């Protein structure tokens, strides 16, 4: 009787969701998609309202979690000529409800809601913006952004303000005064942090175990030492003749590179060694003192961070590819990952202690802390400001002075440029001011 064979399990292919959103997952990864799916977008619609509906369409297709449309208008013949998400059956019905119904057909996974009321009454309702991730305001004479901007600022909700007339439009983005961005999607090549000038005991011990008898190793073993270990080994050799200091400038790094290249064996079958080539190529970019990137320095210069003292950053833990034995590469990888987990634990402990001091009731998610540690070197802090043209209708000269000065400065720069769009911006500003005066009963 023949022995039965076990059928290997099928390879796990992409899920239906991964297939559906494949292109955008490549752009902003799973973390970005999750943020999109957790978002609830509020559209405050007015006037023809088509620019707001089209903006929602472009968010619904990639899969936002949910959206709400606030619109007091009923569908008219005019709407049918410009809004693709309305039909003749929609005539006389609430535009918010009808637009919502057809928009939901684009992506069944997205939840849609409609509010048939004016923007003004909705904004004045209690806790109007609390549950929304983003507000899209389509401005017109009936929905001037001043009050919306004030409420959005008080709830720390980002506001995207669009004003469209015919084929021309302008938009402004209002963010909270302090708006940190952790996942900045830096160039992968710039995120490598291997700390060659600041090794820790476990890494140093592994270097010694692989390079103490470097000259007596077989050609095969000699040609498979990871280049990181080679650089650390030759750094020790260099420091012995340079008062314990690493290469400091370009000239010294070139000399150090020559020292590394001299250690390669050329009398082997290959006529050279790839791992030594990798080590020589990495000298200029890898032998740099640990320092804070300029963007992160800007963060620590802000008032909120003055009391913080950043001595070093948590280790991300990722390693570049290199020629090495699988066992050696895995061992080196584990050393870096262990150090990264140790740094993560220290940061998490500090976060929990700070939460306790601030009596924070909701703990920061551990995955969020981990993501911060991996991208700490590239954190950005944006200083948000109110929508530039979002006035309140006040005639107070002190409030108008900064805006008028800004307009005068721009006019001096732009009016001499033949193709400048500045005159259109002035027209939009005048339109908004007229709307403000109308709201104020002037």
Coordinates of C-alpha atoms in Angstrom, one line a residue:
X1 CA 0.0 0.0 0.0
X2 CA 1.5 3.3 -1.0
X3 CA 2.1 5.8 1.7
X4 CA -0.3 8.8 1.5
X5 CA 1.2 12.2 0.8
X6 CA 0.2 15.3 2.6
X7 CA -1.0 18.1 0.4
X8 CA 0.8 21.4 1.3
X9 CA -1.5 24.2 2.4
X10 CA -2.3 26.7 -0.3
X11 CA -0.3 29.9 -0.4
X12 CA -2.2 32.8 1.2
X13 CA -3.1 35.2 -1.5
X14 CA -4.3 38.8 -1.1
X15 CA -7.7 39.3 0.5
X16 CA -10.6 40.8 -1.4
X17 CA -10.0 44.0 0.4
X18 CA -6.3 44.1 -0.5
X19 CA -7.2 43.5 -4.1
X20 CA -9.8 46.3 -4.1
X21 CA -7.5 48.9 -2.6
X22 CA -4.2 47.5 -4.0
X23 CA -3.0 50.8 -5.6
X24 CA -3.6 53.0 -2.6
X25 CA -2.2 50.5 -0.1
X26 CA 1.0 50.8 -2.1
X27 CA 0.9 54.5 -1.6
X28 CA 0.0 55.0 2.0
X29 CA 0.3 51.4 3.4
X30 CA -2.1 49.6 5.8
X31 CA -1.8 52.3 8.5
X32 CA -2.9 55.0 6.1
X33 CA -5.8 52.9 4.9
X34 CA -6.9 52.2 8.5
X35 CA -6.9 56.0 9.2
X36 CA -9.0 56.5 6.1
X37 CA -11.5 53.8 7.2
X38 CA -11.8 55.3 10.7
X39 CA -12.5 58.8 9.3
X40 CA -15.9 60.5 9.4
X41 CA -16.1 63.4 7.0
X42 CA -18.6 66.2 7.3
X43 CA -19.7 68.1 4.2
X44 CA -21.3 71.5 4.9
X45 CA -22.8 72.1 1.5
X46 CA -24.4 75.2 0.0
X47 CA -25.0 77.0 -3.3
X48 CA -24.9 74.5 -6.3
X49 CA -22.9 72.2 -4.0
X50 CA -21.3 70.1 -6.8
X51 CA -17.7 70.7 -5.7
X52 CA -18.5 69.3 -2.3
X53 CA -20.2 66.2 -3.7
X54 CA -17.4 65.6 -6.1
X55 CA -14.8 65.9 -3.3
X56 CA -16.8 63.4 -1.3
X57 CA -16.8 61.0 -4.3
X58 CA -13.0 61.1 -4.3
X59 CA -12.9 60.1 -0.7
X60 CA -15.7 57.4 -0.8
X61 CA -14.0 55.5 -3.6
X62 CA -10.8 54.8 -1.6
X63 CA -12.9 53.8 1.4
X64 CA -13.5 56.5 4.1
X65 CA -15.4 55.0 7.0
X66 CA -18.5 57.3 6.8
X67 CA -19.6 60.7 5.7
X68 CA -22.4 63.2 6.6
X69 CA -23.9 65.8 4.2
X70 CA -25.5 68.9 5.7
X71 CA -27.6 70.8 3.0
X72 CA -30.8 72.7 3.3
X73 CA -31.6 72.9 -0.4
X74 CA -34.2 70.9 -2.3
X75 CA -33.3 69.5 -5.7
X76 CA -34.1 71.8 -8.7
X77 CA -33.8 71.6 -12.4
X78 CA -30.5 73.6 -12.1
X79 CA -29.0 70.8 -9.9
X80 CA -29.7 68.2 -12.5
X81 CA -27.5 70.0 -15.0
X82 CA -24.4 69.9 -12.8
X83 CA -24.8 67.1 -10.2
X84 CA -24.2 63.6 -11.6
X85 CA -25.5 62.1 -8.3
X86 CA -29.1 63.3 -8.9
X87 CA -31.8 62.2 -11.3
X88 CA -35.2 63.5 -12.4
X89 CA -36.8 61.5 -9.6
X90 CA -34.8 63.6 -7.1
X91 CA -36.7 66.8 -8.1
X92 CA -38.2 68.5 -5.1
X93 CA -36.5 66.2 -2.6
X94 CA -33.8 67.1 -0.1
X95 CA -30.5 67.4 -1.9
X96 CA -28.6 66.1 1.0
X97 CA -30.6 62.9 1.1
X98 CA -30.6 62.3 -2.6
X99 CA -26.9 63.0 -3.0
X100 CA -26.1 60.7 -0.1
X101 CA -28.2 57.9 -1.6
X102 CA -26.3 57.9 -4.9
X103 CA -22.9 58.4 -3.3
X104 CA -23.3 55.3 -1.2
X105 CA -23.7 53.2 -4.3
X106 CA -20.0 54.0 -5.2
X107 CA -18.7 51.9 -2.2
X108 CA -21.1 49.7 -0.2
X109 CA -18.5 49.6 2.7
X110 CA -18.9 53.3 3.4
X111 CA -21.7 54.6 5.7
X112 CA -23.5 57.8 4.6
X113 CA -25.8 60.2 6.5
X114 CA -27.8 63.2 5.4
X115 CA -29.0 66.2 7.4
X116 CA -31.6 68.4 5.7
X117 CA -31.0 71.6 7.5
X118 CA -29.0 74.8 7.1
X119 CA -25.3 75.0 7.8
X120 CA -25.9 77.8 10.3
X121 CA -28.4 75.9 12.4
X122 CA -26.2 72.8 12.3
X123 CA -23.1 74.6 13.4
X124 CA -24.9 76.2 16.4
X125 CA -26.2 72.8 17.6
X126 CA -24.5 71.4 20.7
X127 CA -21.2 69.5 20.1
X128 CA -21.8 69.8 16.3
X129 CA -18.3 68.8 15.2
X130 CA -17.2 66.4 18.0
X131 CA -17.5 63.1 16.1
X132 CA -16.0 64.3 12.8
X133 CA -12.4 63.8 11.6
X134 CA -12.6 66.4 8.8
X135 CA -14.9 69.2 7.8
X136 CA -15.4 70.2 4.2
X137 CA -17.1 73.6 3.9
X138 CA -18.3 74.7 0.5
X139 CA -18.6 78.4 0.9
X140 CA -21.2 80.7 -0.6
X141 CA -23.1 83.8 0.4
X142 CA -25.3 81.6 2.6
X143 CA -22.4 79.8 4.4
X144 CA -19.6 82.2 5.2
X145 CA -16.7 80.3 6.9
X146 CA -16.2 82.6 9.9
X147 CA -18.4 80.9 12.4
X148 CA -17.6 77.4 11.1
X149 CA -13.9 78.1 11.4
X150 CA -14.4 79.3 15.1
X151 CA -16.3 76.1 16.0
X152 CA -13.8 73.9 14.2
X153 CA -10.9 75.5 16.0
X154 CA -12.6 75.0 19.3
X155 CA -13.0 71.3 18.7
X156 CA -9.5 70.9 17.1
X157 CA -11.2 69.5 13.9
X158 CA -9.3 70.1 10.6
X159 CA -11.3 72.3 8.2
X160 CA -11.0 72.2 4.4
X161 CA -12.7 75.4 3.0
X162 CA -13.5 75.5 -0.7
X163 CA -14.9 78.4 -2.7
X164 CA -15.8 77.7 -6.3
X165 CA -17.3 80.0 -8.9
X166 CA -17.5 78.6 -12.5
X167 CA -14.1 77.2 -13.5
X168 CA -12.3 79.1 -10.8
X169 CA -11.9 78.1 -7.1
X170 CA -9.6 78.6 -4.1
X171 CA -9.3 76.4 -1.1
X172 CA -7.8 76.8 2.4
X173 CA -6.9 74.3 5.1
X174 CA -7.3 75.1 8.7
X175 CA -5.5 72.8 11.2
X176 CA -5.4 72.9 15.0
X177 CA -2.7 75.3 16.3
X178 CA -0.5 72.3 17.2
X179 CA -0.7 69.6 14.6
X180 CA 1.9 66.8 14.8
X181 CA 2.5 64.4 12.0
X182 CA 4.3 61.1 12.9
X183 CA 4.0 59.0 9.8
X184 CA 5.6 61.4 7.3
X185 CA 6.5 58.6 4.7
X186 CA 10.2 59.5 4.5
X187 CA 12.5 58.0 1.8
X188 CA 13.3 54.5 3.0
X189 CA 17.0 55.1 2.2
X190 CA 17.0 57.9 4.7
X191 CA 15.5 55.9 7.5
X192 CA 18.3 53.5 8.1
X193 CA 19.8 54.0 11.6
X194 CA 22.5 51.5 12.3
X195 CA 24.4 53.4 15.1
X196 CA 27.9 52.4 14.0
X197 CA 29.4 55.3 16.1
X198 CA 27.3 54.4 19.1
X199 CA 27.3 50.6 19.4
X200 CA 25.8 48.8 22.4
X201 CA 27.4 45.8 24.3
X202 CA 25.5 43.1 22.5
X203 CA 26.5 44.4 19.1
X204 CA 30.1 44.9 20.1
X205 CA 30.3 41.3 21.4
X206 CA 28.9 39.9 18.2
X207 CA 31.5 41.9 16.2
X208 CA 34.3 40.5 18.2
X209 CA 33.0 36.9 17.9
X210 CA 33.1 37.2 14.1
X211 CA 36.2 39.3 13.5
X212 CA 38.8 38.5 16.2
X213 CA 40.5 36.0 13.9
X214 CA 39.7 37.8 10.7
X215 CA 43.0 37.1 9.0
X216 CA 42.9 33.3 9.6
X217 CA 39.3 32.8 8.3
X218 CA 38.7 30.7 5.2
X219 CA 37.9 32.6 2.0
X220 CA 34.2 31.6 2.3
X221 CA 33.9 32.8 5.9
X222 CA 35.9 35.9 5.2
X223 CA 33.7 36.9 2.3
X224 CA 30.4 36.4 4.2
X225 CA 31.0 38.7 7.2
X226 CA 28.2 41.3 7.2
X227 CA 29.5 44.6 6.2
X228 CA 28.3 46.3 9.4
X229 CA 30.5 44.1 11.4
X230 CA 33.4 44.8 9.1
X231 CA 32.9 48.6 9.5
X232 CA 32.8 48.2 13.3
X233 CA 35.9 46.1 13.3
X234 CA 37.9 48.5 11.2
X235 CA 36.6 51.4 13.3
X236 CA 38.4 49.7 16.3
X237 CA 41.5 49.4 14.2
X238 CA 41.3 53.1 13.2
X239 CA 40.7 54.4 16.7
X240 CA 43.9 52.7 18.0
X241 CA 46.0 55.1 15.9
X242 CA 43.7 58.2 16.1
X243 CA 43.4 58.8 19.9
X244 CA 40.2 56.7 20.1
X245 CA 38.3 59.0 17.7
X246 CA 36.4 57.9 14.5
X247 CA 36.9 59.5 11.1
X248 CA 35.6 63.0 11.4
X249 CA 35.8 64.7 8.0
X250 CA 35.7 63.8 4.4
X251 CA 39.5 63.4 4.1
X252 CA 39.6 61.0 7.1
X253 CA 36.6 59.0 5.8
X254 CA 38.4 58.5 2.5
X255 CA 41.4 57.2 4.4
X256 CA 39.2 54.9 6.4
X257 CA 37.5 53.7 3.2
X258 CA 41.0 52.8 1.8
X259 CA 41.7 50.9 5.0
X260 CA 38.6 48.8 4.6
X261 CA 39.3 48.2 0.9
X262 CA 42.8 47.1 1.7
X263 CA 41.4 44.3 4.0
X264 CA 39.6 42.6 1.1
X265 CA 41.0 39.5 -0.5
X266 CA 41.6 39.6 -4.2
X267 CA 43.4 36.3 -4.7
X268 CA 40.2 34.3 -4.5
X269 CA 38.1 32.8 -7.3
X270 CA 35.9 35.9 -7.5
X271 CA 38.8 38.3 -7.6
X272 CA 37.3 40.3 -4.7
X273 CA 34.8 40.3 -1.9
X274 CA 31.3 41.7 -2.2
X275 CA 30.9 42.3 1.5
X276 CA 34.0 44.5 1.6
X277 CA 32.6 46.4 -1.4
X278 CA 29.4 47.0 0.5
X279 CA 31.4 48.2 3.5
X280 CA 33.5 50.6 1.5
X281 CA 30.4 52.0 -0.2
X282 CA 28.7 52.6 3.1
X283 CA 31.5 54.6 4.8
X284 CA 30.5 58.1 3.8
X285 CA 26.8 57.7 4.7
X286 CA 27.1 55.5 7.8
X287 CA 29.9 57.0 9.8
X288 CA 28.1 60.1 11.0
X289 CA 27.6 61.2 14.6
X290 CA 24.0 60.7 15.9
X291 CA 22.2 64.0 15.6
X292 CA 18.6 65.2 15.5
X293 CA 17.3 66.0 12.0
X294 CA 16.5 69.7 11.3
X295 CA 12.7 69.0 11.2
X296 CA 12.9 67.4 14.6
X297 CA 15.0 70.2 16.0
X298 CA 12.2 72.6 14.9
X299 CA 9.8 70.5 17.0
X300 CA 11.9 70.8 20.1
X301 CA 12.1 74.6 19.6
X302 CA 8.4 75.0 20.0
X303 CA 7.1 76.3 23.3
X304 CA 5.3 73.0 24.1
X305 CA 8.6 71.1 24.0
X306 CA 11.0 73.5 25.8
X307 CA 11.0 71.3 28.9
X308 CA 12.0 68.2 26.9
X309 CA 15.6 67.1 26.6
X310 CA 16.2 64.8 23.6
X311 CA 19.5 63.0 24.2
X312 CA 19.0 60.3 21.6
X313 CA 16.2 58.7 19.5
X314 CA 14.8 55.2 19.9
X315 CA 16.4 52.8 17.5
X316 CA 14.0 51.8 14.6
X317 CA 15.5 48.3 14.4
X318 CA 15.5 47.8 10.6
X319 CA 18.5 46.6 8.7
X320 CA 19.5 47.1 5.1
X321 CA 20.2 44.1 2.9
X322 CA 23.7 42.8 2.8
X323 CA 25.8 39.8 1.8
X324 CA 26.0 37.4 4.7
X325 CA 25.2 33.9 5.9
X326 CA 21.5 33.6 6.8
X327 CA 22.4 32.6 10.3
X328 CA 24.7 35.7 10.8
X329 CA 22.1 38.1 9.3
X330 CA 19.3 36.7 11.4
X331 CA 21.5 37.0 14.5
X332 CA 22.4 40.6 13.6
X333 CA 18.8 41.4 12.9
X334 CA 17.8 40.0 16.3
X335 CA 20.4 42.2 18.0
X336 CA 18.9 45.3 16.4
X337 CA 15.3 44.3 17.0
X338 CA 16.1 43.5 20.7
X339 CA 17.6 47.0 21.1
X340 CA 14.6 48.5 19.3
X341 CA 12.2 46.7 21.7
X342 CA 14.3 47.9 24.7
X343 CA 14.1 51.5 23.5
X344 CA 10.4 51.1 22.9
X345 CA 9.9 49.8 26.4
X346 CA 11.7 52.9 27.8
X347 CA 9.5 55.3 25.7
X348 CA 6.3 53.4 26.7
X349 CA 7.2 53.6 30.3
X350 CA 7.8 57.4 30.0
X351 CA 4.5 57.8 28.2
X352 CA 2.6 55.9 30.9
X353 CA 4.3 58.0 33.6
X354 CA 3.3 61.2 31.8
X355 CA -0.3 60.0 31.4
X356 CA -0.5 59.4 35.1
X357 CA 0.9 62.8 35.9
X358 CA -1.6 64.4 33.6
X359 CA -4.5 62.2 34.9
X360 CA -5.2 61.1 31.4
X361 CA -8.2 58.7 31.4
X362 CA -7.6 57.2 27.9
X363 CA -4.2 55.5 27.4
X364 CA -2.3 56.0 24.2
X365 CA -2.5 52.8 22.1
X366 CA 0.8 50.8 22.3
X367 CA 0.8 50.4 18.5
X368 CA 0.8 54.2 18.2
X369 CA 3.8 54.5 20.5
X370 CA 5.6 51.8 18.4
X371 CA 4.9 53.7 15.2
X372 CA 6.2 56.9 16.9
X373 CA 9.4 55.2 17.8
X374 CA 10.0 53.8 14.3
X375 CA 9.5 57.3 12.8
X376 CA 10.7 59.5 15.6
X377 CA 13.5 61.0 13.5
X378 CA 11.0 62.3 10.9
X379 CA 8.2 63.7 13.1
X380 CA 6.9 67.1 11.9
X381 CA 4.9 69.7 13.8
X382 CA 2.7 72.0 11.8
X383 CA 1.5 75.3 13.3
X384 CA -2.1 75.6 12.1
X385 CA -4.0 78.8 11.6
X386 CA -7.5 79.9 10.9
X387 CA -8.8 80.0 7.3
X388 CA -7.2 83.1 5.9
X389 CA -10.3 84.7 4.6
X390 CA -12.6 83.6 7.5
X391 CA -13.5 86.9 9.1
X392 CA -16.4 87.4 11.4
X393 CA -17.8 90.5 9.8
X394 CA -16.3 92.8 12.4
X395 CA -15.5 96.3 11.4
X396 CA -12.7 96.5 14.0
X397 CA -9.7 98.0 12.3
X398 CA -7.3 96.1 14.4
X399 CA -8.7 92.8 13.1
X400 CA -8.7 94.0 9.5
X401 CA -5.2 95.5 9.6
X402 CA -3.2 92.2 9.3
X403 CA -5.4 91.0 6.4
X404 CA -5.1 94.3 4.6
X405 CA -1.3 94.3 5.1
X406 CA -1.1 90.8 3.7
X407 CA -3.1 91.8 0.6
X408 CA -0.9 94.8 0.0
X409 CA 2.3 92.7 0.3
X410 CA 0.9 90.1 -2.2
X411 CA -0.3 92.8 -4.6
X412 CA 3.2 94.3 -4.8
X413 CA 4.7 90.9 -5.6
X414 CA 2.1 89.5 -8.0
X415 CA 0.5 92.4 -10.0
X416 CA 3.6 92.7 -12.1
X417 CA 3.4 89.0 -13.2
X418 CA 1.4 88.7 -16.4
X419 CA -0.1 85.3 -15.7
X420 CA -0.7 85.9 -11.9
X421 CA -3.9 84.6 -10.5
X422 CA -3.8 87.2 -7.7
X423 CA -6.6 89.3 -9.2
X424 CA -8.9 86.3 -9.0
X425 CA -8.0 85.8 -5.3
X426 CA -8.9 89.4 -4.7
X427 CA -12.3 88.8 -6.3
X428 CA -12.9 85.8 -4.1
X429 CA -11.9 87.8 -1.1
X430 CA -14.3 90.6 -2.0
X431 CA -17.1 88.1 -2.6
X432 CA -16.4 86.6 0.9
X433 CA -16.4 90.1 2.5
X434 CA -19.7 90.9 0.8
X435 CA -21.2 87.7 2.2
X436 CA -19.9 88.7 5.7
X437 CA -21.5 92.1 5.4
X438 CA -24.8 90.5 4.3
X439 CA -24.8 88.2 7.3
X440 CA -24.1 91.2 9.6
X441 CA -27.2 93.0 8.2
X442 CA -25.2 95.8 6.6

